CSV table of N, CA, C and O in Angstrom, one decimal:
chain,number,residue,atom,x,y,z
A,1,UNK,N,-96.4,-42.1,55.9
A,1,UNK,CA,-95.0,-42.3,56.1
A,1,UNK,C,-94.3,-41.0,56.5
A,1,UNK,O,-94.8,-39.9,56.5
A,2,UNK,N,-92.7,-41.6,57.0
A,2,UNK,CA,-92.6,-40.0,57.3
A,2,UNK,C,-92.6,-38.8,56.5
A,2,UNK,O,-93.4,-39.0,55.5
A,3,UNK,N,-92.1,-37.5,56.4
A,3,UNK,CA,-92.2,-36.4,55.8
A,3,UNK,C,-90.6,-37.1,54.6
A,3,UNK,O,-89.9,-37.6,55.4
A,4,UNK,N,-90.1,-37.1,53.7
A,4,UNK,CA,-88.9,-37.5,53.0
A,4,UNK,C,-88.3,-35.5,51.8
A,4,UNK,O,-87.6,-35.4,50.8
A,5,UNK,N,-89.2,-34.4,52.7
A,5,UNK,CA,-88.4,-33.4,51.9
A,5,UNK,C,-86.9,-33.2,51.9
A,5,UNK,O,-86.1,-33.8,52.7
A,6,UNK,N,-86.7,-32.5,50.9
A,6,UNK,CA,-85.2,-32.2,50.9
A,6,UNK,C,-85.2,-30.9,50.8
A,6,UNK,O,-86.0,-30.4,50.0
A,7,UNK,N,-84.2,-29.8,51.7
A,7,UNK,CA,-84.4,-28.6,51.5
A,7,UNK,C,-83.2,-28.1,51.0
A,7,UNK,O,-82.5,-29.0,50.5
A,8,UNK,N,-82.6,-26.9,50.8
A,8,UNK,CA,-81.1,-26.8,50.7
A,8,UNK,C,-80.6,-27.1,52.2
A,8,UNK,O,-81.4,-27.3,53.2
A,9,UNK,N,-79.0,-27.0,52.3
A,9,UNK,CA,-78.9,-26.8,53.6
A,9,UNK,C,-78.3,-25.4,54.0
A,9,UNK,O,-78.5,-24.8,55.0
A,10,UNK,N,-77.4,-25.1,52.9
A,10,UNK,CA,-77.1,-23.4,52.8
A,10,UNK,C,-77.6,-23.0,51.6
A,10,UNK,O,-78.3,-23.7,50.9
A,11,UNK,N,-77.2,-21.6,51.3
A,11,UNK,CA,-77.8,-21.2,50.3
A,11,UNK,C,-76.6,-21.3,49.5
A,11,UNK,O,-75.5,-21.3,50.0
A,12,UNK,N,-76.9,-21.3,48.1
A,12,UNK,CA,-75.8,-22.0,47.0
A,12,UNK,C,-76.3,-21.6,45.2
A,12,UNK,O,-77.4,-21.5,44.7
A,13,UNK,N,-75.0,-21.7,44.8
A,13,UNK,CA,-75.8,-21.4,43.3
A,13,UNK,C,-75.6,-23.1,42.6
A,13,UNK,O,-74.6,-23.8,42.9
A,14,UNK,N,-76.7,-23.3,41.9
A,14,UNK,CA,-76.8,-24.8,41.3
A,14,UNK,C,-75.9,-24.8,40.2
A,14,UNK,O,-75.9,-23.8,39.4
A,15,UNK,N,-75.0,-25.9,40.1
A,15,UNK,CA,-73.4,-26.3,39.6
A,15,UNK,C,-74.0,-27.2,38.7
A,15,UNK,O,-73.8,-27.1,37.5
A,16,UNK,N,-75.1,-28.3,39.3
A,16,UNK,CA,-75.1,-29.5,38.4
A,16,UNK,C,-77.1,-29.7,38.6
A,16,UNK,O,-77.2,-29.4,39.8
A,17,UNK,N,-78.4,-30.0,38.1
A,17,UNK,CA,-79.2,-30.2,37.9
A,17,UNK,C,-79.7,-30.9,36.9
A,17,UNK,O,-80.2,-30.4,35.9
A,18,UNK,N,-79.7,-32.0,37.1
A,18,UNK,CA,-80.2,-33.3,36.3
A,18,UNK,C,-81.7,-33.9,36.6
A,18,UNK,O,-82.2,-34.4,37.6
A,19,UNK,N,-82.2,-33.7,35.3
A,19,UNK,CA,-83.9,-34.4,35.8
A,19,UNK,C,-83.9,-34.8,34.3
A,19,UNK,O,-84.3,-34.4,33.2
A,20,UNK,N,-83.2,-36.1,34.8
A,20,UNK,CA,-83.8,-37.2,32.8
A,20,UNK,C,-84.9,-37.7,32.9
A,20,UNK,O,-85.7,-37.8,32.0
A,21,UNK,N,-85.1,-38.1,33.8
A,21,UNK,CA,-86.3,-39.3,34.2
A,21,UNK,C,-86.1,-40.5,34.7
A,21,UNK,O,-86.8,-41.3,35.2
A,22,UNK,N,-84.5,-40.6,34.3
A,22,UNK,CA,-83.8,-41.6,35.1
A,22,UNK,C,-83.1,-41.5,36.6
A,22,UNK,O,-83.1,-42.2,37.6
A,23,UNK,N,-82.4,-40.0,36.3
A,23,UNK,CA,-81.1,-39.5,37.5
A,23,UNK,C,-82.0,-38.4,37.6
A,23,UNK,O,-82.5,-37.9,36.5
A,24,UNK,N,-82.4,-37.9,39.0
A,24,UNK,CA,-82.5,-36.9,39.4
A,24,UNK,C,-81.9,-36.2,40.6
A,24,UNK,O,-82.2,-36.3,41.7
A,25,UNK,N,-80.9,-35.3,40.0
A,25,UNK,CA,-80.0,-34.6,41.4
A,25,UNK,C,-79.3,-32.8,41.2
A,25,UNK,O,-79.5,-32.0,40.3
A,26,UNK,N,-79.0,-32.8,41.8
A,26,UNK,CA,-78.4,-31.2,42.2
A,26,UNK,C,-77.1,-31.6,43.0
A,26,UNK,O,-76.7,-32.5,43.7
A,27,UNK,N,-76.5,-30.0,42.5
A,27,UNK,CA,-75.3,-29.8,43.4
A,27,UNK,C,-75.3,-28.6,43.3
A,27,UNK,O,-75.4,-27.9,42.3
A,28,UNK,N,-75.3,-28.2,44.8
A,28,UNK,CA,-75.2,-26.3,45.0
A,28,UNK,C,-73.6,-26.0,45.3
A,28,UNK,O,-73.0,-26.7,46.0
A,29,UNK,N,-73.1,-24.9,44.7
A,29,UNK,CA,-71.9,-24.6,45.3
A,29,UNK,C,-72.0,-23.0,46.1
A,29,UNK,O,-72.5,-21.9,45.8
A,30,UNK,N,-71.6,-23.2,46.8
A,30,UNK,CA,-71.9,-22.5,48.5
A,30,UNK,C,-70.3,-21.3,48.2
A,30,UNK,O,-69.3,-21.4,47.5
A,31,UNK,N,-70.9,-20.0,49.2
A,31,UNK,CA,-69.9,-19.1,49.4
A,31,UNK,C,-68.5,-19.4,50.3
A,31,UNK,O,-67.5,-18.7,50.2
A,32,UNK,N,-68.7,-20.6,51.4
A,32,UNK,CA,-67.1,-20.6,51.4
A,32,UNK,C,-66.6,-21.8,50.9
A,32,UNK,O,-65.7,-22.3,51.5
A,33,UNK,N,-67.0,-22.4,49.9
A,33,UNK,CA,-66.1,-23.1,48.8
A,33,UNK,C,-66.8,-24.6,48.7
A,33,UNK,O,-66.4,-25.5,47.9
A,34,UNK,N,-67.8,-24.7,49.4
A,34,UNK,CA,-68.3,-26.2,50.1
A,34,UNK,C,-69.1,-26.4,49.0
A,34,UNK,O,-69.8,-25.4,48.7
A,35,UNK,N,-69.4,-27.5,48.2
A,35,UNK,CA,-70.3,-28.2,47.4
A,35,UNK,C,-71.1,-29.1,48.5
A,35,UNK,O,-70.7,-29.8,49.4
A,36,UNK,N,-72.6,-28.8,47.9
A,36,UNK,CA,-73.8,-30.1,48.5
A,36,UNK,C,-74.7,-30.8,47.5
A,36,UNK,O,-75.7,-30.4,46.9
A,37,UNK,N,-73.9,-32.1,47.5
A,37,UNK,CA,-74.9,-32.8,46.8
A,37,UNK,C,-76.3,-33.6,46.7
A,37,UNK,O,-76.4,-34.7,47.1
A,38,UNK,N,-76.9,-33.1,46.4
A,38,UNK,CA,-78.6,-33.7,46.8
A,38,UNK,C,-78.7,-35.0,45.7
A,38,UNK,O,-79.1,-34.7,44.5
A,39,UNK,N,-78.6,-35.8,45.9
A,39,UNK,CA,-78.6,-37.1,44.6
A,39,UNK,C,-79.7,-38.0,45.0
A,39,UNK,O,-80.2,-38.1,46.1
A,40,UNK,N,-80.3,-39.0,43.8
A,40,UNK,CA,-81.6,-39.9,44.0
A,40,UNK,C,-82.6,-39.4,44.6
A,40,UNK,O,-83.1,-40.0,45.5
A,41,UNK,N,-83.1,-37.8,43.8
A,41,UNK,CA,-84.7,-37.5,44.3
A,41,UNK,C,-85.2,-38.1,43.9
A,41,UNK,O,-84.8,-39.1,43.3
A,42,UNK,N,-86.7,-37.6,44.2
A,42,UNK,CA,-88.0,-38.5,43.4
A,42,UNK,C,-88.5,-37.7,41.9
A,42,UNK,O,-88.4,-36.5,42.0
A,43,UNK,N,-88.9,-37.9,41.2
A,43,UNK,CA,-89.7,-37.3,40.1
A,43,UNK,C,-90.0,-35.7,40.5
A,43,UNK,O,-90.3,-35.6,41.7
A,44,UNK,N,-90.1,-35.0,40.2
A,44,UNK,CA,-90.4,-33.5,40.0
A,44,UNK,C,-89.4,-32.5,40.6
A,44,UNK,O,-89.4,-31.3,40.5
A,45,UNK,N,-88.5,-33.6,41.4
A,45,UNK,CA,-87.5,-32.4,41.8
A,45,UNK,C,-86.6,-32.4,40.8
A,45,UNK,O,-86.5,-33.0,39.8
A,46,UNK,N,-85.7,-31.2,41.7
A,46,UNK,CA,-83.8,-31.1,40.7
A,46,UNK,C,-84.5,-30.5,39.5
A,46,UNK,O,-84.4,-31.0,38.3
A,47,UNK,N,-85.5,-29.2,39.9
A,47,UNK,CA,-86.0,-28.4,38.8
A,47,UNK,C,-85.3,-27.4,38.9
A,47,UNK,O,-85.7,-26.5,38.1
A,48,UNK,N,-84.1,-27.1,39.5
A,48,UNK,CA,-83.8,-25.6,39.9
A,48,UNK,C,-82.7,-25.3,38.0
A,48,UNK,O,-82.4,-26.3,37.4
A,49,UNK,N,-82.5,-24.4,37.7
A,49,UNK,CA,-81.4,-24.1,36.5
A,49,UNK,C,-80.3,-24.1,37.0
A,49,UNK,O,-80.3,-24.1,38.2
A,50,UNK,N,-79.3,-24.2,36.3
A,50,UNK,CA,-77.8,-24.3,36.6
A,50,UNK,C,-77.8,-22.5,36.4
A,50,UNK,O,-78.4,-21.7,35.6
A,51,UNK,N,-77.0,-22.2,37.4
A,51,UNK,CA,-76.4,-21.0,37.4
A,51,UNK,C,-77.6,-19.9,38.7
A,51,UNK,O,-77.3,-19.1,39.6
A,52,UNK,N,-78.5,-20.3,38.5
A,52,UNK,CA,-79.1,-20.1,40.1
A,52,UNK,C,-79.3,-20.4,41.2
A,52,UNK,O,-79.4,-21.6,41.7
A,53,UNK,N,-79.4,-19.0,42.0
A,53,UNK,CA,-79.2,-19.5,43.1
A,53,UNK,C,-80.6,-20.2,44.4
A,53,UNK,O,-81.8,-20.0,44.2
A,54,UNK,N,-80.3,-20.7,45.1
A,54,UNK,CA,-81.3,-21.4,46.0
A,54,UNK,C,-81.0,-21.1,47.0
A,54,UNK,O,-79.9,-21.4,47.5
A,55,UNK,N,-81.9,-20.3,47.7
A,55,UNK,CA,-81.6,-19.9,49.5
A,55,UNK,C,-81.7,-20.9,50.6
A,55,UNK,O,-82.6,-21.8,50.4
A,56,UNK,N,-81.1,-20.9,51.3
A,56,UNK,CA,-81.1,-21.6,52.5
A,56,UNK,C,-82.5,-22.3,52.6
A,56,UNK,O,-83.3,-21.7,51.9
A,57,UNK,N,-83.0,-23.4,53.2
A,57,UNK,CA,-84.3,-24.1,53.3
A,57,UNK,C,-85.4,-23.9,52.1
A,57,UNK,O,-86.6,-23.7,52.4
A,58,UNK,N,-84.6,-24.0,50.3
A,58,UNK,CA,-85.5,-24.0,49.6
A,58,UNK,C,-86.1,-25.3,49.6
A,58,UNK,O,-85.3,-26.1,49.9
A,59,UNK,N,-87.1,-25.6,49.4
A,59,UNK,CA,-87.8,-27.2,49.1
A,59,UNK,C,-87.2,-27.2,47.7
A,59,UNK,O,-87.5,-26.4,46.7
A,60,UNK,N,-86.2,-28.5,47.7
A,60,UNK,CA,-85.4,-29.0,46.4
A,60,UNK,C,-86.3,-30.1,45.9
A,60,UNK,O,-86.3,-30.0,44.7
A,61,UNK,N,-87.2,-31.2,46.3
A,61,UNK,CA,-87.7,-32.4,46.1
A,61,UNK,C,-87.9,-32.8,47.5
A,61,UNK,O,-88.1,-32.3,48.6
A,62,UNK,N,-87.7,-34.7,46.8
A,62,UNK,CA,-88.4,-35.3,48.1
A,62,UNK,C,-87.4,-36.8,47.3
A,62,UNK,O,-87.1,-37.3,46.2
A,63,UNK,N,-87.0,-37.1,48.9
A,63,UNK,CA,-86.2,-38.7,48.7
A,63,UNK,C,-87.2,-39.7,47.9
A,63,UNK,O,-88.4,-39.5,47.9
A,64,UNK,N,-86.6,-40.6,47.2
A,64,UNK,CA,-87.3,-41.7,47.2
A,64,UNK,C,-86.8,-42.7,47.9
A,64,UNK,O,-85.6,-43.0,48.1
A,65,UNK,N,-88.1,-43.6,48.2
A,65,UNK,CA,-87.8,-45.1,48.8
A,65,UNK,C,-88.3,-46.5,48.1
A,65,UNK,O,-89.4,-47.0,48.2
A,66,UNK,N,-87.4,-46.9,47.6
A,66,UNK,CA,-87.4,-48.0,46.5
A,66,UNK,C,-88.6,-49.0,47.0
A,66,UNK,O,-88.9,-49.9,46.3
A,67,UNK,N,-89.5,-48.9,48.4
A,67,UNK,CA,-90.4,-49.5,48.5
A,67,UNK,C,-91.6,-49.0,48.6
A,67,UNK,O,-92.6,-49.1,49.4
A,68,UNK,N,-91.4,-48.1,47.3
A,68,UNK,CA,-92.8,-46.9,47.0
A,68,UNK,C,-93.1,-47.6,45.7
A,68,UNK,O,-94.2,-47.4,45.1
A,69,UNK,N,-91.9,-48.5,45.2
A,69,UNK,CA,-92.5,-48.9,43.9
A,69,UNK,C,-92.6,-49.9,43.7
A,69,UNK,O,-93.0,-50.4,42.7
């Protein structure tokens, strides 16, 4: 299937990182004021800590598609 990575898209320090096993997502907040939210990865992503930061094109996870399961 296709490639479904998720990368950053700027570089940003992580605001919000959630991995229950239910919700898995991120939000980076960026140097001119812009939040990006990466929401409904798959399992293993939205590892990053709150309070660090992630460079431009880090590998965050990977989408899921509800007909993987």
């Amino acid at each position: 299937g296709p490639d479904r990575e998720v990368r950053a898209a700027a570089t940003g320090v992580v605001l919000k990182a959630c991995n229950d096993g239910i919700q898995r997502d991120l939000v980076l907040s960026h140097a001119d004021g812009y939040e990006t939210g990466y929401l409904h990865l798959d399992s293993g992503s939205a590892n990053a800590a709150i309070g660090s930061t992630v460079l431009q094109g880090s590998r965050l996870g990977h989408t899921y598609n509800a007909s993987d399961y």
